[in-house]
Coordinates of N, CA and C and ligand atoms in Angstrom, one line a residue:
M1 N 94.9 35.9 58.1 CA 93.5 35.8 58.5 C 93.2 36.8 59.6
T2 N 94.1 36.7 60.6 CA 93.9 37.6 61.8 C 94.0 39.1 61.4
I3 N 95.0 39.4 60.5 CA 95.1 40.8 60.1 C 93.9 41.2 59.4
K4 N 93.3 40.3 58.5 CA 92.1 40.7 57.7 C 91.0 41.0 58.7
K5 N 90.9 40.1 59.7 CA 89.8 40.3 60.7 C 89.9 41.7 61.4
N6 N 91.2 42.0 61.8 CA 91.4 43.2 62.5 C 91.1 44.4 61.6
I7 N 91.5 44.3 60.3 CA 91.2 45.4 59.4 C 89.6 45.6 59.4
G8 N 88.9 44.5 59.3 CA 87.5 44.5 59.3 C 86.9 45.2 60.5
K9 N 87.5 44.9 61.6 CA 87.0 45.5 62.9 C 87.3 47.0 62.9
S10 N 88.5 47.4 62.5 CA 88.9 48.8 62.4 C 87.9 49.6 61.6
L11 N 87.6 49.0 60.4 CA 86.7 49.7 59.5 C 85.3 49.9 60.1
L12 N 84.9 48.8 60.8 CA 83.6 49.0 61.5 C 83.6 50.1 62.6
I13 N 84.8 50.2 63.3 CA 84.9 51.2 64.3 C 84.9 52.6 63.7
I14 N 85.6 52.7 62.6 CA 85.7 54.0 61.8 C 84.3 54.4 61.3
A15 N 83.6 53.4 60.7 CA 82.3 53.7 60.2 C 81.3 54.1 61.3
G16 N 81.5 53.4 62.4 CA 80.6 53.7 63.6 C 80.8 55.1 64.1
S17 N 82.1 55.5 64.2 CA 82.4 56.8 64.8 C 82.0 57.9 63.8
F18 N 82.1 57.6 62.5 CA 81.6 58.5 61.5 C 80.1 58.8 61.7
L19 N 79.4 57.7 61.8 CA 77.9 57.8 62.0 C 77.6 58.6 63.2
L20 N 78.4 58.3 64.3 CA 78.1 59.0 65.6 C 78.4 60.5 65.5
S21 N 79.5 60.8 64.8 CA 79.9 62.3 64.7 C 78.9 63.0 63.8
N22 N 78.4 62.3 62.8 CA 77.4 62.9 61.9 C 76.1 63.2 62.7
A23 N 75.7 62.2 63.5 CA 74.5 62.3 64.3 C 74.6 63.5 65.2
Y24 N 75.8 63.6 65.8 CA 76.1 64.7 66.8 C 76.0 66.1 66.1
A25 N 76.5 66.1 64.8 CA 76.6 67.4 64.1 C 75.2 67.9 63.8
E26 N 74.2 67.0 63.7 CA 72.8 67.4 63.4 C 72.0 67.7 64.6
E27 N 72.6 67.6 65.8 CA 71.9 68.0 67.0 C 71.6 69.5 66.9
P28 N 70.4 69.9 67.3 CA 70.1 71.3 67.3 C 71.0 72.1 68.3
K29 N 71.3 73.3 67.9 CA 72.1 74.2 68.7 C 71.1 75.0 69.5
K30 N 71.5 75.2 70.8 CA 70.5 76.0 71.6 C 71.2 77.1 72.3
A31 N 70.4 78.2 72.5 CA 70.9 79.3 73.2 C 69.8 79.9 74.0
G32 N 70.1 80.9 74.9 CA 69.1 81.5 75.7 C 69.5 82.8 76.3
A33 N 68.6 83.5 76.8 CA 68.9 84.8 77.4 C 68.0 85.1 78.6
L34 N 68.5 85.8 79.6 CA 67.7 86.4 80.6 C 67.5 87.9 80.3
I35 N 66.3 88.4 80.3 CA 66.1 89.7 79.9 C 65.8 90.6 81.1
Y36 N 66.6 91.7 81.2 CA 66.4 92.7 82.3 C 66.0 94.0 81.8
L37 N 65.3 94.8 82.6 CA 65.1 96.2 82.3 C 66.4 96.9 82.2
C38 N 66.6 97.8 81.3 CA 67.8 98.6 81.2 C 68.1 99.3 82.5
G39 N 69.3 99.2 82.9 CA 69.8 99.8 84.2 C 69.5 98.9 85.4
E40 N 68.8 97.8 85.2 CA 68.5 96.9 86.4 C 69.0 95.5 86.2
E41 N 70.2 95.4 85.7 CA 70.7 94.1 85.3 C 70.9 93.1 86.5
N42 N 71.0 93.7 87.7 CA 71.2 92.8 88.9 C 70.0 92.5 89.6
T43 N 68.8 92.9 89.1 CA 67.6 92.6 89.8 C 66.9 91.4 89.1
T44 N 65.6 91.2 89.3 CA 65.0 90.0 88.8 C 64.7 90.2 87.3
P45 N 65.0 89.2 86.5 CA 64.7 89.3 85.1 C 63.2 89.5 84.8
I46 N 62.9 90.2 83.8 CA 61.5 90.4 83.4 C 61.1 89.4 82.3
G47 N 62.0 88.6 81.9 CA 61.6 87.7 80.8 C 62.8 86.8 80.4
T48 N 62.5 85.8 79.6 CA 63.5 84.9 79.1 C 63.4 84.7 77.6
A49 N 64.4 84.2 77.0 CA 64.4 83.9 75.6 C 65.1 82.6 75.4
T50 N 64.6 81.8 74.4 CA 65.3 80.6 73.9 C 65.5 80.7 72.4
L51 N 66.6 80.1 72.0 CA 66.9 80.1 70.5 C 67.3 78.6 70.2
V52 N 66.7 78.1 69.2 CA 67.1 76.7 68.8 C 67.4 76.7 67.3
E53 N 68.5 76.2 66.9 CA 68.9 76.1 65.5 C 68.6 74.8 64.9
T54 N 67.9 74.7 63.8 CA 67.6 73.4 63.2 C 67.8 73.6 61.7
P55 N 68.1 72.6 60.9 CA 68.1 72.8 59.5 C 66.6 72.7 58.9
S56 N 66.3 73.6 58.0 CA 64.9 73.6 57.4 C 64.9 72.4 56.4
D57 N 63.7 72.2 55.8 CA 63.5 71.1 54.8 C 64.5 71.2 53.7
E58 N 64.9 72.5 53.3 CA 65.8 72.7 52.2 C 67.2 72.6 52.7
G59 N 67.5 72.4 54.0 CA 68.8 72.2 54.5 C 69.4 73.6 54.9
V60 N 68.6 74.6 54.8 CA 69.1 75.9 55.3 C 69.0 76.0 56.8
K61 N 70.0 76.5 57.5 CA 69.9 76.6 59.0 C 68.9 77.7 59.3
Q62 N 68.0 77.4 60.3 CA 67.0 78.4 60.7 C 67.0 78.4 62.2
V63 N 66.7 79.5 62.8 CA 66.7 79.6 64.3 C 65.3 80.0 64.8
D64 N 64.7 79.2 65.6 CA 63.4 79.5 66.2 C 63.7 80.3 67.5
V65 N 63.1 81.5 67.5 CA 63.3 82.4 68.7 C 62.0 82.5 69.5
N66 N 62.1 82.2 70.7 CA 60.9 82.4 71.6 C 61.3 83.3 72.8
I67 N 60.5 84.4 72.9 CA 60.7 85.4 74.0 C 59.5 85.5 74.8
T68 N 59.6 85.3 76.1 CA 58.5 85.5 77.0 C 58.8 86.6 78.0
I69 N 57.9 87.6 78.0 CA 58.0 88.7 79.0 C 56.9 88.6 80.0
T70 N 57.2 88.8 81.3 CA 56.2 88.6 82.3 C 55.9 89.9 83.1
S71 N 56.7 90.9 82.9 CA 56.4 92.2 83.6 C 57.4 93.2 83.1
G72 N 57.1 94.5 83.5 CA 58.1 95.5 83.4 C 57.9 96.4 82.1
L73 N 57.2 95.9 81.1 CA 57.1 96.7 79.8 C 55.7 97.2 79.7
S74 N 55.5 98.3 79.0 CA 54.2 99.0 78.8 C 53.4 98.1 77.9
V75 N 52.0 98.3 78.0 CA 51.1 97.6 77.1 C 51.3 98.1 75.7
G76 N 51.3 97.2 74.7 CA 51.4 97.5 73.3 C 52.6 96.8 72.7
K77 N 52.9 97.3 71.5 CA 54.0 96.7 70.7 C 55.4 97.3 71.0
H78 N 56.4 96.5 71.1 CA 57.8 96.9 71.3 C 58.7 96.2 70.2
G79 N 59.6 97.0 69.6 CA 60.5 96.5 68.7 C 61.5 95.5 69.4
V80 N 61.9 94.4 68.7 CA 62.8 93.5 69.2 C 63.9 93.2 68.2
H81 N 65.1 93.2 68.6 CA 66.2 92.9 67.6 C 67.3 92.2 68.3
I82 N 68.1 91.5 67.5 CA 69.4 91.0 68.0 C 70.4 92.1 67.7
H83 N 71.1 92.6 68.8 CA 72.1 93.7 68.6 C 73.5 93.1 68.7
E84 N 74.4 93.9 68.2 CA 75.7 93.3 67.8 C 76.7 93.0 68.9
T85 N 76.5 93.3 70.1 CA 77.5 93.1 71.2 C 76.8 92.6 72.4
A86 N 77.4 91.6 73.0 CA 76.9 91.0 74.3 C 77.2 91.8 75.5
N87 N 76.6 93.0 75.5 CA 76.8 93.9 76.7 C 75.6 94.7 76.9
C88 N 75.0 94.6 78.2 CA 73.8 95.3 78.5 C 74.0 96.3 79.6
T89 N 75.3 96.6 79.9 CA 75.5 97.6 81.0 C 76.4 98.7 80.5
P90 N 75.8 99.8 80.1 CA 74.4 100.0 79.9 C 73.9 99.4 78.6
C91 N 72.6 99.5 78.4 CA 71.9 98.9 77.2 C 72.5 99.4 75.9
G92 N 73.0 100.7 76.0 CA 73.6 101.3 74.8 C 74.8 100.5 74.3
D93 N 75.5 99.8 75.2 CA 76.7 99.1 74.9 C 76.4 97.8 74.1
A94 N 75.1 97.5 73.9 CA 74.8 96.4 73.0 C 75.0 96.8 71.6
Q95 N 75.3 98.1 71.4 CA 75.6 98.6 70.0 C 74.4 98.6 69.1
G96 N 74.7 98.6 67.8 CA 73.6 98.7 66.8 C 73.0 97.3 66.5
H97 N 72.3 97.2 65.4 CA 71.7 96.0 65.0 C 72.7 95.0 64.4
F98 N 72.6 93.7 64.8 CA 73.5 92.7 64.3 C 73.4 92.6 62.8
D99 N 74.5 92.9 62.1 CA 74.4 92.9 60.6 C 75.8 92.7 60.1
P100 N 76.3 91.5 60.2 CA 77.7 91.2 59.7 C 77.7 91.2 58.2
G101 N 78.9 91.2 57.6 CA 79.1 91.1 56.2 C 79.6 92.3 55.5
P102 N 80.0 92.2 54.3 CA 80.7 93.4 53.6 C 79.7 94.6 53.5
E103 N 78.4 94.4 53.4 CA 77.5 95.5 53.3 C 76.9 95.9 54.6
S104 N 77.6 95.5 55.7 CA 77.0 95.7 57.0 C 76.7 97.2 57.3
N105 N 75.5 97.4 57.9 CA 75.0 98.7 58.3 C 74.2 98.5 59.5
S106 N 74.9 98.7 60.7 CA 74.3 98.4 62.0 C 73.5 99.5 62.5
N107 N 73.4 100.7 61.8 CA 72.6 101.8 62.3 C 71.1 101.3 62.4
P108 N 70.5 101.4 63.7 CA 69.2 100.8 63.9 C 68.2 101.4 62.9
D109 N 68.3 102.7 62.6 CA 67.3 103.3 61.7 C 67.7 103.2 60.2
G110 N 68.9 102.7 59.9 CA 69.3 102.6 58.5 C 69.3 101.2 58.1
N111 N 69.1 100.9 56.8 CA 69.0 99.5 56.3 C 68.0 98.6 57.1
H112 N 67.0 99.3 57.7 CA 66.1 98.6 58.5 C 64.8 98.4 57.7
P113 N 64.2 97.2 57.7 CA 64.4 96.0 58.6 C 65.2 94.9 57.9
F114 N 66.3 95.3 57.3 CA 67.0 94.3 56.5 C 68.3 93.8 57.2
H115 N 68.5 94.2 58.5 CA 69.7 93.7 59.2 C 69.5 92.2 59.5
S116 N 70.6 91.6 59.7 CA 70.5 90.1 60.1 C 69.7 89.9 61.4
G117 N 69.9 90.9 62.3 CA 69.3 90.7 63.6 C 67.9 91.3 63.8
D118 N 67.3 91.7 62.7 CA 65.9 92.3 62.8 C 64.9 91.2 63.0
L119 N 64.0 91.4 64.0 CA 62.9 90.5 64.3 C 61.6 91.2 64.3
N120 N 60.6 90.5 64.8 CA 59.2 91.1 64.8 C 59.0 91.8 66.1
N121 N 58.0 92.7 66.2 CA 57.5 93.3 67.4 C 57.0 92.2 68.4
I122 N 57.2 92.5 69.7 CA 56.5 91.7 70.7 C 55.3 92.6 71.2
A123 N 54.2 91.9 71.4 CA 53.0 92.7 71.9 C 52.8 92.3 73.4
I124 N 52.7 93.3 74.2 CA 52.5 93.2 75.7 C 51.0 93.4 76.0
D125 N 50.4 92.5 76.7 CA 49.0 92.6 77.0 C 48.8 93.4 78.3
E126 N 47.5 93.5 78.7 CA 47.1 94.3 79.9 C 47.7 93.8 81.2
N127 N 48.1 92.5 81.2 CA 48.7 91.9 82.4 C 50.2 92.0 82.4
G128 N 50.7 92.7 81.4 CA 52.2 92.8 81.3 C 52.9 91.6 80.6
I129 N 52.1 90.8 80.1 CA 52.7 89.5 79.5 C 52.7 89.6 78.0
G130 N 53.8 89.2 77.4 CA 54.0 89.1 76.0 C 54.8 87.9 75.5
I131 N 54.4 87.4 74.4 CA 55.2 86.2 73.9 C 55.5 86.5 72.4
L132 N 56.7 86.3 72.0 CA 57.1 86.4 70.6 C 57.7 85.1 70.2
Q133 N 57.1 84.5 69.2 CA 57.6 83.3 68.6 C 57.8 83.6 67.1
T134 N 59.1 83.4 66.7 CA 59.4 83.7 65.3 C 60.6 82.9 64.9
T135 N 60.8 82.8 63.6 CA 61.9 82.0 63.0 C 62.6 82.9 62.0
T136 N 64.0 82.8 62.2 CA 64.8 83.6 61.2 C 65.9 82.7 60.6
S137 N 66.1 83.0 59.3 CA 67.3 82.3 58.7 C 68.4 83.3 58.4
R138 N 68.3 84.4 59.1 CA 69.3 85.5 58.8 C 70.5 85.3 59.8
V139 N 70.4 84.5 60.8 CA 71.5 84.3 61.7 C 71.6 82.8 62.0
T140 N 72.8 82.4 62.5 CA 73.0 81.0 63.0 C 73.5 81.1 64.4
L141 N 73.3 80.0 65.1 CA 74.0 79.8 66.4 C 75.3 79.1 66.2
S142 N 75.4 78.2 65.2 CA 76.6 77.5 64.9 C 77.6 78.4 64.2
A143 N 78.8 78.1 64.2 CA 79.9 78.9 63.7 C 79.7 79.2 62.2
G144 N 80.1 80.4 61.8 CA 79.9 80.8 60.4 C 79.8 82.3 60.2
P145 N 79.7 82.8 59.0 CA 79.7 84.2 58.8 C 78.6 85.0 59.4
I146 N 77.4 84.3 59.7 CA 76.3 85.1 60.3 C 76.0 84.5 61.7
S147 N 77.0 83.9 62.3 CA 76.8 83.4 63.7 C 76.7 84.6 64.6
I148 N 75.7 84.5 65.5 CA 75.6 85.6 66.6 C 76.6 85.4 67.6
F149 N 77.3 84.2 67.6 CA 78.4 84.0 68.6 C 79.7 84.4 67.9
D150 N 79.8 85.6 67.4 CA 81.1 86.1 66.9 C 82.0 86.5 68.1
E151 N 83.1 87.2 67.8 CA 84.1 87.4 68.9 C 83.5 88.3 70.0
N152 N 82.5 89.1 69.8 CA 82.0 89.9 70.9 C 80.5 89.5 71.2
G153 N 80.0 88.4 70.7 CA 78.7 87.9 71.1 C 77.6 88.9 70.6
S154 N 76.4 88.6 71.2 CA 75.2 89.4 70.8 C 74.2 89.5 71.9
A155 N 73.2 90.4 71.8 CA 72.2 90.6 72.9 C 70.9 91.0 72.2
F156 N 69.8 90.6 72.9 CA 68.5 91.1 72.5 C 68.3 92.5 73.1
I157 N 67.7 93.3 72.3 CA 67.2 94.6 72.9 C 65.7 94.7 72.6
I158 N 64.9 95.1 73.6 CA 63.5 95.4 73.4 C 63.4 96.9 73.6
H159 N 62.8 97.5 72.6 CA 62.7 99.0 72.5 C 61.4 99.5 73.2
T160 N 61.4 100.8 73.5 CA 60.3 101.5 74.1 C 59.0 101.5 73.2
N161 N 59.3 101.7 71.9 CA 58.2 101.8 71.0 C 58.1 100.7 70.0
E162 N 57.0 100.7 69.3 CA 56.8 99.7 68.2 C 57.8 100.0 67.1
D163 N 58.3 98.9 66.5 CA 59.2 99.0 65.3 C 58.2 99.2 64.1
T164 N 58.4 100.3 63.5 CA 57.5 100.6 62.3 C 58.1 99.9 61.0
Y165 N 59.3 99.3 61.2 CA 60.0 98.7 60.0 C 60.4 99.7 59.0
C166 N 60.4 101.0 59.4 CA 61.0 102.1 58.7 C 60.5 102.2 57.2
P167 N 59.2 102.3 56.9 CA 58.8 102.3 55.5 C 59.2 103.6 54.8
D168 N 59.6 104.6 55.5 CA 60.0 105.9 54.9 C 61.5 106.1 54.9
G169 N 62.2 104.9 55.0 CA 63.7 105.0 55.0 C 64.2 105.5 56.3
V170 N 65.4 106.0 56.4 CA 66.1 106.4 57.6 C 65.3 107.5 58.3
T171 N 64.6 107.2 59.4 CA 63.9 108.2 60.2 C 64.2 107.9 61.6
T172 N 64.6 108.9 62.4 CA 65.1 108.7 63.7 C 64.0 108.0 64.6
G173 N 64.3 106.9 65.2 CA 63.4 106.2 66.1 C 62.4 105.3 65.4
C174 N 62.6 105.1 64.1 CA 61.6 104.3 63.3 C 61.7 102.8 63.7
A175 N 62.8 102.4 64.2 CA 63.0 101.0 64.6 C 62.6 100.7 66.1
G176 N 62.0 101.7 66.7 CA 61.5 101.5 68.1 C 62.1 102.4 69.1
G177 N 63.1 103.2 68.7 CA 63.5 104.3 69.6 C 64.4 103.8 70.8
S178 N 64.2 104.4 71.9 CA 65.0 104.1 73.1 C 64.9 102.7 73.6
R179 N 65.8 102.3 74.5 CA 65.9 100.8 74.8 C 65.3 100.6 76.2
D180 N 64.4 99.6 76.3 CA 63.7 99.3 77.6 C 64.3 98.1 78.3
A181 N 64.8 97.1 77.5 CA 65.2 95.9 78.1 C 66.3 95.2 77.2
C182 N 67.1 94.4 77.9 CA 68.3 93.8 77.2 C 68.6 92.4 77.8
G183 N 69.1 91.5 77.0 CA 69.4 90.2 77.4 C 70.6 89.7 76.6
I184 N 71.7 89.4 77.3 CA 72.9 88.8 76.7 C 72.6 87.4 76.3
I185 N 72.9 87.0 75.1 CA 72.6 85.6 74.6 C 73.8 84.7 74.9
Y186 N 73.4 83.6 75.6 CA 74.4 82.5 75.9 C 74.1 81.2 75.2
S187 N 75.1 80.5 74.8 CA 74.9 79.2 74.2 C 74.9 78.2 75.3
F188 N 74.1 77.1 75.1 CA 74.2 76.0 76.1 C 73.8 74.7 75.4
Ligands
CU201 CU1 67.0 97.3 68.3

């Protein structure tokens, strides 16, 4: 009788911890970045970014990206992408566009706008303020083949010019040209 009771208790504990671990696995994953002007990584950041991973209604992982810029960029549209390396010193060391997989082509002006890390333009207003809110299912924060937290991490790059999304194929600078700002992405 005592043994049976104990087995019952153990089963309850196992069921309980299974439910608990499942609930934990469904917690959204979060990440963020402080964005600095290129060449000024040790000064005040010009903006911030947050990333939150949640499953969509269809169960596909999607990442909500919010970027707020408060100063430092020219009025108008600027290309924004997730680049393939967590290195902003100098901004060129963030490498090309994040695009893992067997058909990977991280050339910013090639395979654009079909890289995993391609995002929308951010528009900066007359007060120097810009907000980008977008959702992508091309990357994950959690581990997997399209996780931006691969062995060398990832970074945001904001470009000098508007991303034209390269309608004429590979054209130098069509994805936004030179780099104005950069932010290494950290999970938390
Ligand atoms: Cu880029």
